[in-house]
Amino acid sequence: MTVSSAPGKVYLFGEHAVVYGEPAVPCAVERRATVSVEPREDDHIRVEARDLSLDGFTVEYAGSTGDHPDVNVPTPLVEAAIGYIDAAVEQALDAAGESDVGFDITVESDIPLGAGLGSSAAVVVAGIDAATRALGVELDAEEIADRAYRAEYAVQDGQASRADTFCSTMGGAVRVEGDDCRTLDTPNLPFVVGFDGGAGDTGALVAGVRDLRERYGFAADTVDTIGDIVREGEELLSEADPESDPDESLLVELGNLMNFNHGLLEALGVSSRSLDNMVWAARTAGAHGAKLTGAGGGGCIVALDPTPETQTGLRFTPGCEDVFRAELATEGVRAEAEHDDASTGETAE
Ligand code: MEV
């Protein structure tokens, strides 16, 4: 068995606009998806998923990829998770020059699904790494990131940037602008995440922004302005000492940019009442800035606050289900030691 893990991420700036070639700065955080892969004698794929903010589930289906699994849990999120795993398997088989190989796959994750923390990217990245290593092939990080992007692109009908998958593969803070992907040296920013317990439909949210952008010049300008915010933020980060804690003035300036970024995302229709509530609660509690992270529609916000105040404020905010401090994950995808694989959940064939 081979086991790999990859981190989730928060967007400091730039989600949605990155789909249209503007830069974005996502930062990997210490919440990981772990994927264990064991090749099978037949060409079946058996997926067991645990801790995906759902009751665990297990599905088994014939044909290495492409066939629809017979899932008796009709949750769109479960189907989405299976789609990403399927796409990761397809990329791994292609990289190894194999077909008709089946796998037993176990996914364990402490990243809530579809909540803006890059759960799908982390599963795809870790899945490609574990499955290729199971087939005796070691891919370098660039190829894992590229194949993970292609997997997300396929599942999301072409509505994906390289940001989530590159960040999850490399770890740390990264900058993505079109095909140009780089790692950044940044200080460890004091991220606080608030989660409303919900999820957004990335495909529908990206399509909504696309429609607005095509319909209204001012919506296209809004997307361009998010790009300006990211460039301004990058400049601030490049002047900071990556080895020291960020000073107050940097946090104040980054926070102002995050607030502006959230306002523009709200204007583009991708926020929600609960995300806005959490953003305002974080600001009221003293966060330097707060914004939604990821596709939006529900899920998570990210705030900047080195003190415990924002966590306390969010804990008492109606509609906020979970709050945690998110440390920068300096390591991206990595091989893990094997561990016991006790089976839980249902099996549908
Ligand atoms: C989703 O985590 C981020 C979006 O910008 C889509 C993407 O970049 O693929 C909304």
mmCIF file of C-alpha atoms and ligand atoms in Angstrom:
data_model
loop_
_atom_site.group_PDB
_atom_site.id
_atom_site.type_symbol
_atom_site.label_atom_id
_atom_site.label_comp_id
_atom_site.label_asym_id
_atom_site.label_seq_id
_atom_site.Cartn_x
_atom_site.Cartn_y
_atom_site.Cartn_z
ATOM 1 C CA MET A 1 0.000 0.000 0.000
ATOM 2 C CA THR A 2 1.179 3.550 -0.663
ATOM 3 C CA VAL A 3 -0.072 6.495 1.347
ATOM 4 C CA SER A 4 0.225 10.196 0.452
ATOM 5 C CA SER A 5 -1.175 13.336 1.986
ATOM 6 C CA ALA A 6 -1.633 16.884 0.691
ATOM 7 C CA PRO A 7 -2.776 20.082 2.404
ATOM 8 C CA GLY A 8 -5.842 22.237 1.924
ATOM 9 C CA LYS A 9 -5.527 25.993 1.422
ATOM 10 C CA VAL A 10 -7.036 29.378 2.063
ATOM 11 C CA TYR A 11 -7.014 32.196 -0.459
ATOM 12 C CA LEU A 12 -5.309 35.290 0.902
ATOM 13 C CA PHE A 13 -6.484 36.967 -2.328
ATOM 14 C CA GLY A 14 -7.639 36.337 -5.840
ATOM 15 C CA GLU A 15 -10.112 33.434 -6.119
ATOM 16 C CA HIS A 16 -12.463 33.613 -9.123
ATOM 17 C CA ALA A 17 -10.379 36.345 -10.809
ATOM 18 C CA VAL A 18 -7.599 33.753 -11.222
ATOM 19 C CA VAL A 19 -9.891 31.817 -13.586
ATOM 20 C CA TYR A 20 -9.624 34.813 -16.001
ATOM 21 C CA GLY A 21 -5.848 35.127 -15.910
ATOM 22 C CA GLU A 22 -5.504 37.484 -12.944
ATOM 23 C CA PRO A 23 -2.978 36.512 -10.257
ATOM 24 C CA ALA A 24 -4.019 34.837 -6.989
ATOM 25 C CA VAL A 25 -2.226 34.035 -3.735
ATOM 26 C CA PRO A 26 -3.480 30.883 -2.038
ATOM 27 C CA CYS A 27 -1.689 29.600 1.077
ATOM 28 C CA ALA A 28 -1.559 25.922 2.074
ATOM 29 C CA VAL A 29 -2.798 25.252 5.608
ATOM 30 C CA GLU A 30 -2.289 22.370 8.012
ATOM 31 C CA ARG A 31 -5.482 20.469 7.269
ATOM 32 C CA ARG A 32 -4.683 17.471 5.102
ATOM 33 C CA ALA A 33 -6.314 14.821 2.932
ATOM 34 C CA THR A 34 -4.633 11.426 3.147
ATOM 35 C CA VAL A 35 -5.107 8.871 0.365
ATOM 36 C CA SER A 36 -4.075 5.205 0.680
ATOM 37 C CA VAL A 37 -3.866 3.110 -2.474
ATOM 38 C CA GLU A 38 -3.520 -0.633 -2.955
ATOM 39 C CA PRO A 39 -3.546 -2.133 -6.480
ATOM 40 C CA ARG A 40 -6.078 -4.961 -6.930
ATOM 41 C CA GLU A 41 -6.042 -8.218 -8.881
ATOM 42 C CA ASP A 42 -9.066 -7.077 -10.927
ATOM 43 C CA ASP A 43 -9.885 -3.727 -12.522
ATOM 44 C CA HIS A 44 -12.391 -2.621 -9.878
ATOM 45 C CA ILE A 45 -12.080 0.604 -7.960
ATOM 46 C CA ARG A 46 -13.183 0.486 -4.344
ATOM 47 C CA VAL A 47 -13.299 3.816 -2.576
ATOM 48 C CA GLU A 48 -13.716 4.238 1.121
ATOM 49 C CA ALA A 49 -13.997 7.803 2.324
ATOM 50 C CA ARG A 50 -13.896 8.871 5.948
ATOM 51 C CA ASP A 51 -14.151 12.178 7.750
ATOM 52 C CA LEU A 52 -15.257 14.172 4.716
ATOM 53 C CA SER A 53 -17.818 16.096 6.759
ATOM 54 C CA LEU A 54 -20.174 13.317 5.729
ATOM 55 C CA ASP A 55 -20.895 9.950 7.185
ATOM 56 C CA GLY A 56 -18.186 7.682 5.865
ATOM 57 C CA PHE A 57 -19.091 5.809 2.719
ATOM 58 C CA THR A 58 -17.667 3.006 0.612
ATOM 59 C CA VAL A 59 -18.335 2.341 -3.055
ATOM 60 C CA GLU A 60 -17.025 -0.254 -5.433
ATOM 61 C CA TYR A 61 -17.417 -0.234 -9.195
ATOM 62 C CA ALA A 62 -16.097 -2.049 -12.219
ATOM 63 C CA GLY A 63 -13.823 -0.579 -14.865
ATOM 64 C CA SER A 64 -10.807 1.439 -13.865
ATOM 65 C CA THR A 65 -12.259 4.814 -14.857
ATOM 66 C CA GLY A 66 -15.130 6.304 -16.752
ATOM 67 C CA ASP A 67 -17.873 4.005 -15.460
ATOM 68 C CA HIS A 68 -20.380 5.528 -13.090
ATOM 69 C CA PRO A 69 -20.121 4.012 -9.658
ATOM 70 C CA ASP A 70 -23.300 2.518 -8.278
ATOM 71 C CA VAL A 71 -23.482 4.787 -5.248
ATOM 72 C CA ASN A 72 -26.418 4.329 -2.944
ATOM 73 C CA VAL A 73 -25.679 7.571 -1.104
ATOM 74 C CA PRO A 74 -27.204 10.180 -3.424
ATOM 75 C CA THR A 75 -25.321 13.116 -1.988
ATOM 76 C CA PRO A 76 -24.003 15.456 -4.683
ATOM 77 C CA LEU A 77 -20.902 15.962 -2.555
ATOM 78 C CA VAL A 78 -20.240 12.213 -2.481
ATOM 79 C CA GLU A 79 -20.628 12.053 -6.249
ATOM 80 C CA ALA A 80 -18.320 15.018 -6.621
ATOM 81 C CA ALA A 81 -15.725 13.343 -4.378
ATOM 82 C CA ILE A 82 -15.927 10.162 -6.469
ATOM 83 C CA GLY A 83 -15.508 12.241 -9.642
ATOM 84 C CA TYR A 84 -12.253 13.727 -8.344
ATOM 85 C CA ILE A 85 -10.929 10.341 -7.232
ATOM 86 C CA ASP A 86 -11.823 8.858 -10.607
ATOM 87 C CA ALA A 87 -10.006 11.668 -12.412
ATOM 88 C CA ALA A 88 -6.948 11.213 -10.184
ATOM 89 C CA VAL A 89 -6.884 7.472 -10.970
ATOM 90 C CA GLU A 90 -7.122 8.249 -14.684
ATOM 91 C CA GLN A 91 -4.139 10.624 -14.455
ATOM 92 C CA ALA A 92 -2.106 8.106 -12.451
ATOM 93 C CA LEU A 93 -2.780 5.301 -14.954
ATOM 94 C CA ASP A 94 -1.847 7.606 -17.818
ATOM 95 C CA ALA A 95 1.397 8.675 -16.075
ATOM 96 C CA ALA A 96 2.320 5.031 -15.479
ATOM 97 C CA GLY A 97 1.305 3.946 -19.007
ATOM 98 C CA GLU A 98 -1.168 1.447 -17.525
ATOM 99 C CA SER A 99 -4.818 0.619 -18.069
ATOM 100 C CA ASP A 100 -7.161 -1.927 -16.518
ATOM 101 C CA VAL A 101 -5.534 -1.711 -13.092
ATOM 102 C CA GLY A 102 -7.943 -1.574 -10.160
ATOM 103 C CA PHE A 103 -7.301 -0.063 -6.748
ATOM 104 C CA ASP A 104 -8.579 -0.116 -3.205
ATOM 105 C CA ILE A 105 -8.529 3.554 -2.216
ATOM 106 C CA THR A 106 -9.110 5.042 1.215
ATOM 107 C CA VAL A 107 -9.524 8.768 1.662
ATOM 108 C CA GLU A 108 -9.275 10.357 5.068
ATOM 109 C CA SER A 109 -9.532 14.093 5.318
ATOM 110 C CA ASP A 110 -9.898 16.794 7.900
ATOM 111 C CA ILE A 111 -10.701 19.347 5.172
ATOM 112 C CA PRO A 112 -14.459 19.963 4.895
ATOM 113 C CA LEU A 113 -15.779 19.175 1.398
ATOM 114 C CA GLY A 114 -16.629 22.021 -0.955
ATOM 115 C CA ALA A 115 -16.094 24.615 1.768
ATOM 116 C CA GLY A 116 -13.361 26.720 0.147
ATOM 117 C CA LEU A 117 -10.405 24.967 1.762
ATOM 118 C CA GLY A 118 -9.290 23.035 -1.321
ATOM 119 C CA SER A 119 -10.546 19.582 -0.327
ATOM 120 C CA SER A 120 -10.872 18.338 -3.907
ATOM 121 C CA ALA A 121 -7.415 19.583 -4.911
ATOM 122 C CA ALA A 122 -5.854 17.914 -1.856
ATOM 123 C CA VAL A 123 -7.590 14.594 -2.610
ATOM 124 C CA VAL A 124 -6.579 14.720 -6.277
ATOM 125 C CA VAL A 125 -2.958 15.666 -5.524
ATOM 126 C CA ALA A 126 -2.519 13.015 -2.807
ATOM 127 C CA GLY A 127 -4.401 10.459 -4.938
ATOM 128 C CA ILE A 128 -2.175 10.951 -7.988
ATOM 129 C CA ASP A 129 0.964 10.733 -5.863
ATOM 130 C CA ALA A 130 -0.145 7.594 -4.002
ATOM 131 C CA ALA A 131 -1.509 5.815 -7.107
ATOM 132 C CA THR A 132 1.551 6.508 -9.280
ATOM 133 C CA ARG A 133 3.887 5.363 -6.509
ATOM 134 C CA ALA A 134 1.738 2.227 -6.138
ATOM 135 C CA LEU A 135 2.464 1.576 -9.828
ATOM 136 C CA GLY A 136 6.200 2.092 -9.298
ATOM 137 C CA VAL A 137 6.396 5.582 -10.838
ATOM 138 C CA GLU A 138 7.739 8.662 -8.998
ATOM 139 C CA LEU A 139 6.465 11.941 -10.439
ATOM 140 C CA ASP A 140 8.148 15.242 -9.660
ATOM 141 C CA ALA A 141 6.082 17.941 -7.962
ATOM 142 C CA GLU A 142 5.561 19.938 -11.190
ATOM 143 C CA GLU A 143 4.068 16.920 -12.936
ATOM 144 C CA ILE A 144 1.830 16.061 -9.974
ATOM 145 C CA ALA A 145 0.569 19.672 -9.942
ATOM 146 C CA ASP A 146 0.008 19.642 -13.708
ATOM 147 C CA ARG A 147 -1.827 16.302 -13.707
ATOM 148 C CA ALA A 148 -3.901 17.339 -10.685
ATOM 149 C CA TYR A 149 -4.885 20.518 -12.538
ATOM 150 C CA ARG A 150 -5.918 18.467 -15.565
ATOM 151 C CA ALA A 151 -7.992 16.199 -13.331
ATOM 152 C CA GLU A 152 -9.786 19.195 -11.728
ATOM 153 C CA TYR A 153 -10.218 20.839 -15.124
ATOM 154 C CA ALA A 154 -11.944 17.702 -16.444
ATOM 155 C CA VAL A 155 -14.239 17.304 -13.430
ATOM 156 C CA GLN A 156 -15.136 21.018 -13.358
ATOM 157 C CA ASP A 157 -15.863 21.188 -17.116
ATOM 158 C CA GLY A 158 -12.928 23.440 -17.821
ATOM 159 C CA GLN A 159 -13.792 25.905 -15.028
ATOM 160 C CA ALA A 160 -10.613 25.604 -12.993
ATOM 161 C CA SER A 161 -7.373 27.478 -12.511
ATOM 162 C CA ARG A 162 -4.061 25.943 -11.477
ATOM 163 C CA ALA A 163 -4.172 27.731 -8.108
ATOM 164 C CA ASP A 164 -5.664 25.091 -5.778
ATOM 165 C CA THR A 165 -3.754 22.122 -7.175
ATOM 166 C CA PHE A 166 -0.391 23.939 -7.411
ATOM 167 C CA CYS A 167 -0.747 25.219 -3.843
ATOM 168 C CA SER A 168 -1.676 21.792 -2.467
ATOM 169 C CA THR A 169 1.249 20.157 -4.285
ATOM 170 C CA MET A 170 3.916 22.683 -3.280
ATOM 171 C CA GLY A 171 2.688 23.800 0.142
ATOM 172 C CA GLY A 172 3.374 27.257 1.580
ATOM 173 C CA ALA A 173 2.138 30.421 -0.106
ATOM 174 C CA VAL A 174 2.088 30.445 -3.892
ATOM 175 C CA ARG A 175 1.311 32.848 -6.697
ATOM 176 C CA VAL A 176 -0.567 31.662 -9.756
ATOM 177 C CA GLU A 177 -1.276 33.717 -12.878
ATOM 178 C CA GLY A 178 -2.516 31.635 -15.800
ATOM 179 C CA ASP A 179 0.087 28.908 -16.381
ATOM 180 C CA ASP A 180 2.743 30.810 -14.428
ATOM 181 C CA CYS A 181 2.934 29.166 -10.990
ATOM 182 C CA ARG A 182 5.529 30.105 -8.351
ATOM 183 C CA THR A 183 6.151 29.530 -4.687
ATOM 184 C CA LEU A 184 6.425 32.625 -2.444
ATOM 185 C CA ASP A 185 8.513 33.179 0.656
ATOM 186 C CA THR A 186 6.111 34.715 3.146
ATOM 187 C CA PRO A 187 5.918 35.052 6.905
ATOM 188 C CA ASN A 188 3.539 32.682 8.712
ATOM 189 C CA LEU A 189 0.341 34.720 8.645
ATOM 190 C CA PRO A 190 -2.081 34.383 11.595
ATOM 191 C CA PHE A 191 -5.037 32.836 9.755
ATOM 192 C CA VAL A 192 -8.286 32.127 11.546
ATOM 193 C CA VAL A 193 -10.906 30.097 9.663
ATOM 194 C CA GLY A 194 -14.646 30.209 10.331
ATOM 195 C CA PHE A 195 -16.827 27.477 8.818
ATOM 196 C CA ASP A 196 -20.618 27.704 8.456
ATOM 197 C CA GLY A 197 -21.009 23.936 8.051
ATOM 198 C CA GLY A 198 -22.112 24.349 4.441
ATOM 199 C CA ALA A 199 -20.609 24.077 0.992
ATOM 200 C CA GLY A 200 -20.804 25.871 -2.330
ATOM 201 C CA ASP A 201 -21.128 24.467 -5.839
ATOM 202 C CA THR A 202 -17.839 25.585 -7.404
ATOM 203 C CA GLY A 203 -18.958 24.936 -10.997
ATOM 204 C CA ALA A 204 -22.175 26.953 -10.599
ATOM 205 C CA LEU A 205 -20.416 29.804 -8.773
ATOM 206 C CA VAL A 206 -17.658 30.056 -11.391
ATOM 207 C CA ALA A 207 -20.302 29.975 -14.141
ATOM 208 C CA GLY A 208 -22.223 32.769 -12.364
ATOM 209 C CA VAL A 209 -19.167 35.037 -12.342
ATOM 210 C CA ARG A 210 -18.491 34.163 -15.990
ATOM 211 C CA ASP A 211 -22.060 35.220 -16.948
ATOM 212 C CA LEU A 212 -21.818 38.507 -15.034
ATOM 213 C CA ARG A 213 -18.434 39.241 -16.549
ATOM 214 C CA GLU A 214 -19.740 38.645 -20.070
ATOM 215 C CA ARG A 215 -22.877 40.664 -19.465
ATOM 216 C CA TYR A 216 -21.569 43.755 -17.696
ATOM 217 C CA GLY A 217 -18.411 45.735 -18.342
ATOM 218 C CA PHE A 218 -18.370 46.745 -14.666
ATOM 219 C CA ALA A 219 -18.335 43.076 -13.622
ATOM 220 C CA ALA A 220 -15.328 42.514 -15.897
ATOM 221 C CA ASP A 221 -13.733 45.598 -14.295
ATOM 222 C CA THR A 222 -14.477 44.124 -10.861
ATOM 223 C CA VAL A 223 -12.563 40.959 -11.803
ATOM 224 C CA ASP A 224 -9.646 43.104 -13.078
ATOM 225 C CA THR A 225 -9.696 45.112 -9.832
ATOM 226 C CA ILE A 226 -9.326 41.911 -7.817
ATOM 227 C CA GLY A 227 -6.151 41.375 -9.857
ATOM 228 C CA ASP A 228 -4.947 44.862 -8.793
ATOM 229 C CA ILE A 229 -5.572 43.968 -5.146
ATOM 230 C CA VAL A 230 -3.519 40.793 -5.530
ATOM 231 C CA ARG A 231 -0.606 42.698 -7.121
ATOM 232 C CA GLU A 232 -0.690 45.218 -4.268
ATOM 233 C CA GLY A 233 -0.780 42.381 -1.708
ATOM 234 C CA GLU A 234 2.096 40.559 -3.361
ATOM 235 C CA GLU A 235 4.225 43.677 -3.169
ATOM 236 C CA LEU A 236 3.566 43.953 0.554
ATOM 237 C CA LEU A 237 4.448 40.286 1.054
ATOM 238 C CA SER A 238 7.656 40.593 -0.956
ATOM 239 C CA GLU A 239 8.873 43.337 1.402
ATOM 240 C CA ALA A 240 8.214 41.269 4.557
ATOM 241 C CA ASP A 241 10.844 39.141 6.287
ATOM 242 C CA PRO A 242 9.708 35.522 5.799
ATOM 243 C CA GLU A 243 11.663 34.418 8.880
ATOM 244 C CA SER A 244 9.920 36.738 11.373
ATOM 245 C CA ASP A 245 6.383 37.117 12.603
ATOM 246 C CA PRO A 246 4.590 39.681 10.441
ATOM 247 C CA ASP A 247 4.501 43.139 12.000
ATOM 248 C CA GLU A 248 1.275 44.930 12.823
ATOM 249 C CA SER A 249 1.464 47.391 9.919
ATOM 250 C CA LEU A 250 1.769 44.539 7.396
ATOM 251 C CA LEU A 251 -1.264 42.804 8.927
ATOM 252 C CA VAL A 252 -3.269 46.044 8.846
ATOM 253 C CA GLU A 253 -2.469 46.592 5.158
ATOM 254 C CA LEU A 254 -3.065 42.972 4.145
ATOM 255 C CA GLY A 255 -6.308 43.054 6.136
ATOM 256 C CA ASN A 256 -7.509 46.162 4.262
ATOM 257 C CA LEU A 257 -6.856 44.398 0.972
ATOM 258 C CA MET A 258 -8.688 41.273 2.174
ATOM 259 C CA ASN A 259 -11.696 43.400 3.146
ATOM 260 C CA PHE A 260 -11.697 45.049 -0.273
ATOM 261 C CA ASN A 261 -11.336 41.653 -1.961
ATOM 262 C CA HIS A 262 -14.327 40.309 -0.013
ATOM 263 C CA GLY A 263 -16.458 43.309 -1.026
ATOM 264 C CA LEU A 264 -15.720 42.665 -4.698
ATOM 265 C CA LEU A 265 -16.458 38.934 -4.372
ATOM 266 C CA GLU A 266 -19.734 39.873 -2.700
ATOM 267 C CA ALA A 267 -20.505 42.170 -5.634
ATOM 268 C CA LEU A 268 -19.821 39.269 -7.996
ATOM 269 C CA GLY A 269 -22.505 37.281 -6.183
ATOM 270 C CA VAL A 270 -20.382 34.545 -4.632
ATOM 271 C CA SER A 271 -20.802 35.388 -0.951
ATOM 272 C CA SER A 272 -23.729 34.332 1.218
ATOM 273 C CA ARG A 273 -25.513 35.588 4.297
ATOM 274 C CA SER A 274 -23.600 33.233 6.611
ATOM 275 C CA LEU A 275 -20.236 34.067 5.029
ATOM 276 C CA ASP A 276 -20.989 37.796 5.347
ATOM 277 C CA ASN A 277 -22.089 37.304 8.972
ATOM 278 C CA MET A 278 -18.821 35.551 9.805
ATOM 279 C CA VAL A 279 -16.767 38.183 7.963
ATOM 280 C CA TRP A 280 -18.450 40.960 9.941
ATOM 281 C CA ALA A 281 -18.172 39.048 13.217
ATOM 282 C CA ALA A 282 -14.432 38.596 12.617
ATOM 283 C CA ARG A 283 -13.939 42.287 11.848
ATOM 284 C CA THR A 284 -15.999 43.312 14.879
ATOM 285 C CA ALA A 285 -13.888 41.026 17.062
ATOM 286 C CA GLY A 286 -10.776 42.883 15.907
ATOM 287 C CA ALA A 287 -9.480 40.908 12.911
ATOM 288 C CA HIS A 288 -7.268 43.005 10.639
ATOM 289 C CA GLY A 289 -9.291 41.758 7.692
ATOM 290 C CA ALA A 290 -11.650 38.960 6.696
ATOM 291 C CA LYS A 291 -12.948 37.502 3.461
ATOM 292 C CA LEU A 292 -14.561 34.401 2.081
ATOM 293 C CA THR A 293 -12.109 31.827 0.780
ATOM 294 C CA GLY A 294 -12.486 29.663 -2.304
ATOM 295 C CA ALA A 295 -15.514 29.502 -4.541
ATOM 296 C CA GLY A 296 -17.914 30.885 -1.882
ATOM 297 C CA GLY A 297 -21.667 30.336 -1.711
ATOM 298 C CA GLY A 298 -21.169 28.875 1.788
ATOM 299 C CA GLY A 299 -18.301 27.212 3.597
ATOM 300 C CA CYS A 300 -15.381 29.142 5.057
ATOM 301 C CA ILE A 301 -14.054 32.607 5.672
ATOM 302 C CA VAL A 302 -10.461 33.451 6.501
ATOM 303 C CA ALA A 303 -9.485 36.267 8.857
ATOM 304 C CA LEU A 304 -6.123 37.671 9.974
ATOM 305 C CA ASP A 305 -5.692 37.948 13.714
ATOM 306 C CA PRO A 306 -2.694 37.020 15.877
ATOM 307 C CA THR A 307 -4.823 37.352 19.056
ATOM 308 C CA PRO A 308 -7.528 34.876 20.229
ATOM 309 C CA GLU A 309 -10.266 37.539 19.802
ATOM 310 C CA THR A 310 -11.517 36.537 16.351
ATOM 311 C CA GLN A 311 -11.763 32.881 17.350
ATOM 312 C CA THR A 312 -13.768 33.865 20.429
ATOM 313 C CA GLY A 313 -16.008 36.205 18.419
ATOM 314 C CA LEU A 314 -16.701 33.594 15.748
ATOM 315 C CA ARG A 315 -17.404 30.910 18.337
ATOM 316 C CA PHE A 316 -20.367 33.000 19.510
ATOM 317 C CA THR A 317 -21.578 33.908 16.013
ATOM 318 C CA PRO A 318 -24.870 32.259 15.012
ATOM 319 C CA GLY A 319 -24.328 30.150 11.912
ATOM 320 C CA CYS A 320 -20.617 29.598 12.549
ATOM 321 C CA GLU A 321 -20.215 25.847 13.153
ATOM 322 C CA ASP A 322 -16.469 25.613 13.590
ATOM 323 C CA VAL A 323 -13.529 27.948 14.136
ATOM 324 C CA PHE A 324 -9.855 27.104 14.048
ATOM 325 C CA ARG A 325 -6.456 28.653 13.643
ATOM 326 C CA ALA A 326 -4.887 27.540 10.358
ATOM 327 C CA GLU A 327 -1.108 27.288 10.351
ATOM 328 C CA LEU A 328 0.711 27.669 7.043
ATOM 329 C CA ALA A 329 1.536 24.156 5.765
ATOM 330 C CA THR A 330 5.098 24.500 4.545
ATOM 331 C CA GLU A 331 5.070 20.967 3.121
ATOM 332 C CA GLY A 332 2.877 20.154 0.154
ATOM 333 C CA VAL A 333 2.229 16.616 -1.046
ATOM 334 C CA ARG A 334 4.226 14.007 0.837
ATOM 335 C CA ALA A 335 4.543 10.255 1.164
ATOM 336 C CA GLU A 336 3.240 8.985 4.489
ATOM 337 C CA ALA A 337 4.057 5.839 6.387
ATOM 338 C CA GLU A 338 1.508 3.056 5.921
ATOM 339 C CA HIS A 339 -1.030 2.684 8.654
ATOM 340 C CA ASP A 340 -3.752 0.209 9.649
ATOM 341 C CA ASP A 341 -6.714 0.365 7.331
ATOM 342 C CA ALA A 342 -9.703 -0.817 9.335
ATOM 343 C CA SER A 343 -12.761 -0.731 7.104
ATOM 344 C CA THR A 344 -15.916 1.227 7.984
ATOM 345 C CA GLY A 345 -19.024 2.299 6.095
ATOM 346 C CA GLU A 346 -21.250 0.632 3.566
ATOM 347 C CA THR A 347 -20.274 -1.168 0.408
ATOM 348 C CA ALA A 348 -22.325 -0.765 -2.750
ATOM 349 C CA GLU A 349 -21.427 -2.847 -5.789
HETATM 350 C C1 MEV B 1 -11.945 27.548 -5.992
HETATM 351 O O1 MEV B 1 -11.246 27.040 -4.857
HETATM 352 C C2 MEV B 1 -11.206 28.730 -6.560
HETATM 353 C C3 MEV B 1 -11.814 29.321 -7.837
HETATM 354 O O2 MEV B 1 -11.001 30.441 -8.184
HETATM 355 C C4 MEV B 1 -11.835 28.322 -8.964
HETATM 356 C C5 MEV B 1 -10.448 27.979 -9.452
HETATM 357 O O3 MEV B 1 -9.505 28.762 -9.297
HETATM 358 O O4 MEV B 1 -10.312 26.899 -10.072
HETATM 359 C C6 MEV B 1 -13.222 29.835 -7.599
#
